[in-house]
Coordinates of C-alpha atoms in Angstrom, one line a residue:
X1495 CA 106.0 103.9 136.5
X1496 CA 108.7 106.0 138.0
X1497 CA 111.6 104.6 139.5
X1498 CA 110.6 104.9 143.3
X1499 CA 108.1 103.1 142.8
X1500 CA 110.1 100.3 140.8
X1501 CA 112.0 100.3 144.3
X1502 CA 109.4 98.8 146.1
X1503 CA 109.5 95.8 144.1
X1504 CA 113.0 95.1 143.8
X1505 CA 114.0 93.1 147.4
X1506 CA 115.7 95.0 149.4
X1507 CA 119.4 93.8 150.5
X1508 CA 120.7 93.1 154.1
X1509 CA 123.5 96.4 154.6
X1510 CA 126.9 95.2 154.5
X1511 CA 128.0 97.7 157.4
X1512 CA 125.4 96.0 159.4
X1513 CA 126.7 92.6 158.9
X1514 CA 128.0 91.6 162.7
X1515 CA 131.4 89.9 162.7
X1516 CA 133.1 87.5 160.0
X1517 CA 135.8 90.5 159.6
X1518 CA 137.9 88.0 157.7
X1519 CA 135.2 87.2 154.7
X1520 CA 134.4 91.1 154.9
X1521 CA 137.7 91.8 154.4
X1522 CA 138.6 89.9 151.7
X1523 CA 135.5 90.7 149.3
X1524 CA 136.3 94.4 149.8
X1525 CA 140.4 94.1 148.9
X1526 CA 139.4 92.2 145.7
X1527 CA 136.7 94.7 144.7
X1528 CA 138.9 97.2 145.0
X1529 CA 141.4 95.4 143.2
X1530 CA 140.1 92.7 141.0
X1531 CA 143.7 90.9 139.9
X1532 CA 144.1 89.6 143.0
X1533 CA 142.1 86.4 142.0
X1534 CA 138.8 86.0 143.8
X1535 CA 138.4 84.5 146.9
X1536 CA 137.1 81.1 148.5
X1537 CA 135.0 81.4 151.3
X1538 CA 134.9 77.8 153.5
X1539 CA 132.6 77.5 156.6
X1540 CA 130.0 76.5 158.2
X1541 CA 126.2 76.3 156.7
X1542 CA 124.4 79.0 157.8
X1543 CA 127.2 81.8 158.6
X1544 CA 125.8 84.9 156.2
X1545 CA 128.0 83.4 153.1
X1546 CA 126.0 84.3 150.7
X1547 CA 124.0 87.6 152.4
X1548 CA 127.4 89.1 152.9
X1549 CA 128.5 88.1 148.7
X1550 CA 125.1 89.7 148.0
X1551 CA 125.5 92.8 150.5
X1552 CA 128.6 93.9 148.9
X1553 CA 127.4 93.7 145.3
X1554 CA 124.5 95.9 146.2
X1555 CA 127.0 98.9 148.2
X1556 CA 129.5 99.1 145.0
X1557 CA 128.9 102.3 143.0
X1558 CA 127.3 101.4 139.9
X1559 CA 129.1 101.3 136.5
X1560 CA 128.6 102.6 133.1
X1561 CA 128.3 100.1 130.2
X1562 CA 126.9 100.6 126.7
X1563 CA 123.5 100.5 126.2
X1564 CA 122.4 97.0 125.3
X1565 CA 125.3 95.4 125.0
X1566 CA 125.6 91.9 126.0
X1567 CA 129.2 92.0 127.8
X1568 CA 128.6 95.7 130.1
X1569 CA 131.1 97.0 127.9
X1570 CA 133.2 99.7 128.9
X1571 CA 133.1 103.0 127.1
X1572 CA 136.9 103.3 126.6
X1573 CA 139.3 100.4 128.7
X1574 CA 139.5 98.0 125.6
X1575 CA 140.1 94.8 127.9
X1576 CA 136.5 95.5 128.8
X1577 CA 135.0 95.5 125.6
X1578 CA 133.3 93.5 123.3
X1579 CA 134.3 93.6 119.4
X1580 CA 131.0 95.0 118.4
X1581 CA 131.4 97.9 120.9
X1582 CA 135.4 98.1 119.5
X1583 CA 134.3 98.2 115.9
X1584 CA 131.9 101.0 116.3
X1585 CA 134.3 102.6 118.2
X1586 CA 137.0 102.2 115.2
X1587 CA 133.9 102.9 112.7
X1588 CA 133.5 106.7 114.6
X1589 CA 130.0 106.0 115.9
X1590 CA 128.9 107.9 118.7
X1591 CA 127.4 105.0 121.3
X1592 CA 124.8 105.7 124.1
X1593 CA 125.6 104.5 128.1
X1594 CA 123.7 103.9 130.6
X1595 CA 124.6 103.1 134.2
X1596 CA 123.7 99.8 136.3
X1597 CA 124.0 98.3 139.3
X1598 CA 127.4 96.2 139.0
X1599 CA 126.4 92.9 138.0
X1600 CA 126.0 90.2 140.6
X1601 CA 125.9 86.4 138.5
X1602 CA 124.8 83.4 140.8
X1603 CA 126.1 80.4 139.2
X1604 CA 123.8 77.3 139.8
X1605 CA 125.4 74.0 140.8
X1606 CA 123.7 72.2 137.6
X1607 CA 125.1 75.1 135.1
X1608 CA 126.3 73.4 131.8
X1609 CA 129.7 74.8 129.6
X1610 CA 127.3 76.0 127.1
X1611 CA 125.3 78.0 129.9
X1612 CA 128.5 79.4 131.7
X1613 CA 130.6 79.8 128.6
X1614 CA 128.1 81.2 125.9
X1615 CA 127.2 79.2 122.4
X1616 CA 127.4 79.8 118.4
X1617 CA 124.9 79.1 116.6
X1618 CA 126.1 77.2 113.5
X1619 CA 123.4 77.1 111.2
X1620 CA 123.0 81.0 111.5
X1621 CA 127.2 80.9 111.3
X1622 CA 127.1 78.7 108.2
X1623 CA 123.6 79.9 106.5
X1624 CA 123.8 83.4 107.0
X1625 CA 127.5 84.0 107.1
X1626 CA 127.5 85.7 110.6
X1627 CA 128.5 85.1 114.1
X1628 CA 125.9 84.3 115.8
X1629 CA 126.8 83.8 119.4
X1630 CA 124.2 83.4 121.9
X1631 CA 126.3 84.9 125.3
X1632 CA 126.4 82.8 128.9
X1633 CA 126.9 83.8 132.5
X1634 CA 130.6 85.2 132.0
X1635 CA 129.5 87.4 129.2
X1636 CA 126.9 88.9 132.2
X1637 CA 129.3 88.7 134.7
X1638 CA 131.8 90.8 133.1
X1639 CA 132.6 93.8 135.3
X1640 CA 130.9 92.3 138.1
X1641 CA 130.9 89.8 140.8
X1642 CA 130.5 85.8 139.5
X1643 CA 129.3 83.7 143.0
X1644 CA 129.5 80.0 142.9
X1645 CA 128.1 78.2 145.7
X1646 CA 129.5 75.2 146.8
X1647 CA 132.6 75.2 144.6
X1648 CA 133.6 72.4 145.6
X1649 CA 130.4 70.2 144.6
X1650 CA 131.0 72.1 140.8
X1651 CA 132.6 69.9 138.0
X1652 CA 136.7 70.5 138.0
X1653 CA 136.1 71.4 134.6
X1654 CA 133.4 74.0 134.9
X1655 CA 136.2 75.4 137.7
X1656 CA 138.8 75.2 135.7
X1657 CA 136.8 77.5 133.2
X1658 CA 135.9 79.9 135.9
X1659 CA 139.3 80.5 137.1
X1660 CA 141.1 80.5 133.8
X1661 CA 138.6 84.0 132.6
X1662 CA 138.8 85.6 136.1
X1663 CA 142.8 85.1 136.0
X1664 CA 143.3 86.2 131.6
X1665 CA 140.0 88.0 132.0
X1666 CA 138.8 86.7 128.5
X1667 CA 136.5 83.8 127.7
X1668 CA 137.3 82.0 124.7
X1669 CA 134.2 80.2 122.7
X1670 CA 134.7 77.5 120.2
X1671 CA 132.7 75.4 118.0
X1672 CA 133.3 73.1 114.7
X1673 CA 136.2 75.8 113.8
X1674 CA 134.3 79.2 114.8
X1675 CA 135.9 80.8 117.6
X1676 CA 134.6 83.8 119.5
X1677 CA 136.4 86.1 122.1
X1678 CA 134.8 88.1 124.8
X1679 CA 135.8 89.7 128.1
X1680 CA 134.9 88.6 131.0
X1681 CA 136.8 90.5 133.7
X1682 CA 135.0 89.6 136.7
X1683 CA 135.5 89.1 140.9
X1684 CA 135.1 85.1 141.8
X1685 CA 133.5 84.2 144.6
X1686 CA 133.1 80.5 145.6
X1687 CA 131.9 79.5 149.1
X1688 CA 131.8 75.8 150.5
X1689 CA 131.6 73.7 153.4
X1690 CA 134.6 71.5 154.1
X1691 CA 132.4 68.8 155.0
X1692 CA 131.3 68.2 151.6
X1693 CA 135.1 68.0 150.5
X1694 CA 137.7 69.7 149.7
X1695 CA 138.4 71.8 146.1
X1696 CA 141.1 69.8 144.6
X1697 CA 145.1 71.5 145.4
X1698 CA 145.9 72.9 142.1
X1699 CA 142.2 74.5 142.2
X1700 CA 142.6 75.8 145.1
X1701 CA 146.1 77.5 144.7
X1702 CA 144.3 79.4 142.0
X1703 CA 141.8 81.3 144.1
X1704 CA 143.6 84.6 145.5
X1705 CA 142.4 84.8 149.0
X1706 CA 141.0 81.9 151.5
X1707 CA 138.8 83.5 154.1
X1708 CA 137.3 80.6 156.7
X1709 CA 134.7 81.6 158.9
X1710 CA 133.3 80.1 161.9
X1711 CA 129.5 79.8 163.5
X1712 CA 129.6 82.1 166.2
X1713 CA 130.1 80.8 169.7
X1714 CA 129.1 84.1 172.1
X1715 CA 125.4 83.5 173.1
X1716 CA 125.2 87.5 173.2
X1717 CA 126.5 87.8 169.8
X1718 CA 124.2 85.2 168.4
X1719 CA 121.1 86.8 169.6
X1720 CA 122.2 90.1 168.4
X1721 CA 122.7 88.6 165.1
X1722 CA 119.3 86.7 165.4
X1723 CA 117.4 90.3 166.2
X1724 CA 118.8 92.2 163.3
X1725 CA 118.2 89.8 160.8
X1726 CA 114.7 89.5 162.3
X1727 CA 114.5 93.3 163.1
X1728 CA 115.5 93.6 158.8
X1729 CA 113.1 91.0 157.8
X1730 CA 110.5 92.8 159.4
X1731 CA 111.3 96.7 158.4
X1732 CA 113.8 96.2 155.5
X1733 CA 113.3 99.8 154.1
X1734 CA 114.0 101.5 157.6
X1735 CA 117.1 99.5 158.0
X1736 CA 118.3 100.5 154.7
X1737 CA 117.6 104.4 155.9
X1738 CA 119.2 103.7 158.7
X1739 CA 122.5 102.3 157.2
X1740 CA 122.7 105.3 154.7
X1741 CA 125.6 107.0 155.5
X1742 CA 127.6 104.0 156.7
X1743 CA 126.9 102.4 153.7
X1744 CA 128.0 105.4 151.9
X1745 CA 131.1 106.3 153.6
X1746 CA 132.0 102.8 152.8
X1747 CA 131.3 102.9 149.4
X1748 CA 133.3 106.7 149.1
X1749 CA 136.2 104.8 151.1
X1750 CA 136.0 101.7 148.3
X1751 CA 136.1 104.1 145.2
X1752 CA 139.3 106.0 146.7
X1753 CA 140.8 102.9 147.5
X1754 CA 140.4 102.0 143.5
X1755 CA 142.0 105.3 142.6
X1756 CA 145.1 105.5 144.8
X1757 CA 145.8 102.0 144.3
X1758 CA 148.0 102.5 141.3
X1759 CA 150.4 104.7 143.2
X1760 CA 150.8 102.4 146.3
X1761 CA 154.6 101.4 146.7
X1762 CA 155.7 98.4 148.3
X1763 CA 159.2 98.4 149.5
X1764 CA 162.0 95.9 147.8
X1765 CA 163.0 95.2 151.4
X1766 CA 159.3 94.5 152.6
X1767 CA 159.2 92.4 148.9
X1768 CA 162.0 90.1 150.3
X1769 CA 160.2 89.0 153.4
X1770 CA 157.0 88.5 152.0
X1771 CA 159.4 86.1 149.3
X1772 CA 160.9 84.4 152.7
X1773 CA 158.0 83.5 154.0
X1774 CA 156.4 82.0 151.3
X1775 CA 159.8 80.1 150.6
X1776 CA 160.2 78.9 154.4
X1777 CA 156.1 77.6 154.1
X1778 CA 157.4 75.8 151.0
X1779 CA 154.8 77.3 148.9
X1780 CA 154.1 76.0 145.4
X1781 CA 154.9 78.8 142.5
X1782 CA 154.9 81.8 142.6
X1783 CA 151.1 83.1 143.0
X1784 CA 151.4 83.2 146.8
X1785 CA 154.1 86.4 146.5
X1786 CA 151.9 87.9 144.0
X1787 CA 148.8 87.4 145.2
X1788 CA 150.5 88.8 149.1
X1789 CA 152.2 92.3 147.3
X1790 CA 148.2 92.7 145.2
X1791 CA 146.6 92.4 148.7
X1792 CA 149.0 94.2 150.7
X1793 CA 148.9 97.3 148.2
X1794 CA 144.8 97.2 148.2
X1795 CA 144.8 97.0 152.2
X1796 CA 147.4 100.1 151.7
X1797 CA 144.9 102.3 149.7
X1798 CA 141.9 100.9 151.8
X1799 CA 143.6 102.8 154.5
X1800 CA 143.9 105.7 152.1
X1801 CA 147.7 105.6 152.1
X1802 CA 150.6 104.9 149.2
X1803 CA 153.0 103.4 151.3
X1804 CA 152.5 99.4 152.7
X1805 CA 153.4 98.5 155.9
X1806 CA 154.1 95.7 157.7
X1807 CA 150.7 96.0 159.2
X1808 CA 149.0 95.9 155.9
X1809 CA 150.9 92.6 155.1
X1810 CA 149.9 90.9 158.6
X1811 CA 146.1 91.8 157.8
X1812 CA 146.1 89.8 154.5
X1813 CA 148.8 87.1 154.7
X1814 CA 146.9 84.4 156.2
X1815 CA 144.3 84.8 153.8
X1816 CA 146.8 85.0 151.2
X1817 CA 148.7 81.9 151.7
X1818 CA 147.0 79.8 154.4
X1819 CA 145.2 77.6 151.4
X1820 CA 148.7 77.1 149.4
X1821 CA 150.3 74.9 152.2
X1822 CA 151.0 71.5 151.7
X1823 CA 148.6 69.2 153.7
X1824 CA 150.7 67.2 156.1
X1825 CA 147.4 65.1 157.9
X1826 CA 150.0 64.5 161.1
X1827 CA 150.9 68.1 161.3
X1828 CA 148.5 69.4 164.1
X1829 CA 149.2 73.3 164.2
X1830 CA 146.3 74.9 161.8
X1831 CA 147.6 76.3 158.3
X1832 CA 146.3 79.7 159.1
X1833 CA 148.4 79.5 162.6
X1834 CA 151.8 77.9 160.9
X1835 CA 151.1 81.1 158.2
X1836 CA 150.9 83.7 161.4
X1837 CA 154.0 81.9 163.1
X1838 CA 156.3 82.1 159.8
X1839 CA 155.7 85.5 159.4
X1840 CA 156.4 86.5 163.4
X1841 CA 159.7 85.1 162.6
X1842 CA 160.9 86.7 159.5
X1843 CA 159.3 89.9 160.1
X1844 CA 160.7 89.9 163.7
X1845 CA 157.8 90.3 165.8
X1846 CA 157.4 89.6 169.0
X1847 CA 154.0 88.2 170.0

């Protein structure tokens, strides 16, 4: 079977440049893929806003990778941090290893999902019997190089979270069992989305997501219908939409990919380094994630632009959705986080509204 045909069976994915509004969910899913060390990002809104059709969306526009043929953790051909030991040992050993490419990977992590299931497990009879590691991978192991979605984080076992964040922030996911200990990476984007109805991620968890993006149902009766005809005009012609969305789509994914290159040579000024510093000391902000996570962001918006020099208009894109989440929750304080973020920074980076 060739692979047009093969095409017609996979099902087809709503375009990402045709999603209508939620620019600040959009936003934040592109600056992480473009650069993943900025720490994921939590999504919180209401059921039914496109959550997980715009997680999906981007997935399917990214450029696809090569990996090693057949191996378990999408190994990359030369970046050791994105290898697995197998892949480094044959590398060491002078063998000449085959690559194919793939779509990046896109790992939907279902609320039931044991440690064994996200994390991977080692076989100890095989490890004791047969003398070898024999370590059956888990969902970080596929995710690696890819995009790891967890719906409803805030439903998920602390400790299952706790898990996730701590391989998306080292990028390595540590397996052990009755004294065998296994190593793998697992450098991956997080992506958890919630409703605050259902509760709220506990503080420290929540400090360790990068980005915060809410989003709201829309309220515009135009904008709803519009958004109720394309999904219904999609549903209806999916393969025409996607033909249609071509060279947006591409243009995107061209703009994404030189984003990923410049990004290295983006400076940030010392001066513009202080105020970002200021504002996160006058919010009162916990750490010191909320200034690294701000300069990561502020450089990707940079390069997204297609420029090596950050501005104070990069920095007032991606603040809010930098920091609004790291706040203290005062429950007689009526201004909104995201507002009190917007303010703070009006007033240190002197601008008028």
């Amino acid at each position: 079977m060739v692979a047009q045909d093969l095409k017609k069976f996979t099902t087809p994915i709503f375009p990402f440049t045709a999603i209508v509004g939620q620019e600040e969910m959009k936003l934040a899913l592109q600056l992480n893929v473009i650069d993943p060390k900025i720490g994921g990002v939590m999504i919180m809104g209401d059921r039914g806003t496109g959550k997980s059709t715009t997680i999906r969306a981007i997935a399917d526009l990214l450029p696809e990778i090569e990996v090693i043929k057949d191996d378990p953790f999408n190994s990359h051909k030369s970046d050791l941090d994105l290898m697995g030991n197998d892949v480094k040992n044959a590398i060491e050993r002078g063998e000449t290893l085959e690559t194919a490419l793939i779509k990046i990977p896109m790992v939907d992590l279902p609320l039931g999902a044991t440690e064994d299931r996200v994390c991977g497990t080692i076989d100890i009879e095989k490890a004791l019997t047969e003398g070898i590691k024999a370590f059956e991978p888990g969902l970080l192991a596929k995710a690696n190089r890819g995009i790891l979605y967890v719906d409803e984080v805030n439903l998920l076992d602390d400790h299952l979270v706790d898990i996730l964040l701590d391989s998306a922030a080292s990028g390595w996911n540590t397996v052990e069992r009755e004294g065998i200990s296994i190593r793998h990476p697992a450098r991956f984007v997080l992506v958890g989305s919630g409703n605050p109805e259902e509760g709220e991620l506990r503080p420290q968890l929540l400090d360790r997501f990068g980005m915060h993006a809410e989003i709201r149902t829309v309220k515009d009766p135009v904008l709803r219908v519009k958004v109720v005809e394309e999904r219904t005009s999609f549903d209806q012609t999916p393969l025409l939409w996607l033909q249609n969305y071509e060279v947006q789509q591409q243009e995107l994914r061209d703009k994404i990919v030189a984003a990923q290159k410049l990004l290295s040579s983006v400076e940030l000024d010392y001066n513009l380094r202080i105020k970002i510093s200021e504002v996160c000391s006058l919010l009162d902000v916990d750490g010191l994630r909320g200034d690294i996570v701000t300069n990561r962001a502020a450089k990707a918006h940079a390069a997204y632009d297609g420029r090596d020099k950050v501005t104070i208009n990069d920095i007032e894109k991606i603040i809010t959705l930098c920091l609004r989440h790291r706040l203290r929750k005062d429950p007689l304080e009526s201004i909104d986080s995201g507002d009190k973020v917007s303010k703070v920074f009006k007033e240190v980076f002197e601008i008028e509204d």
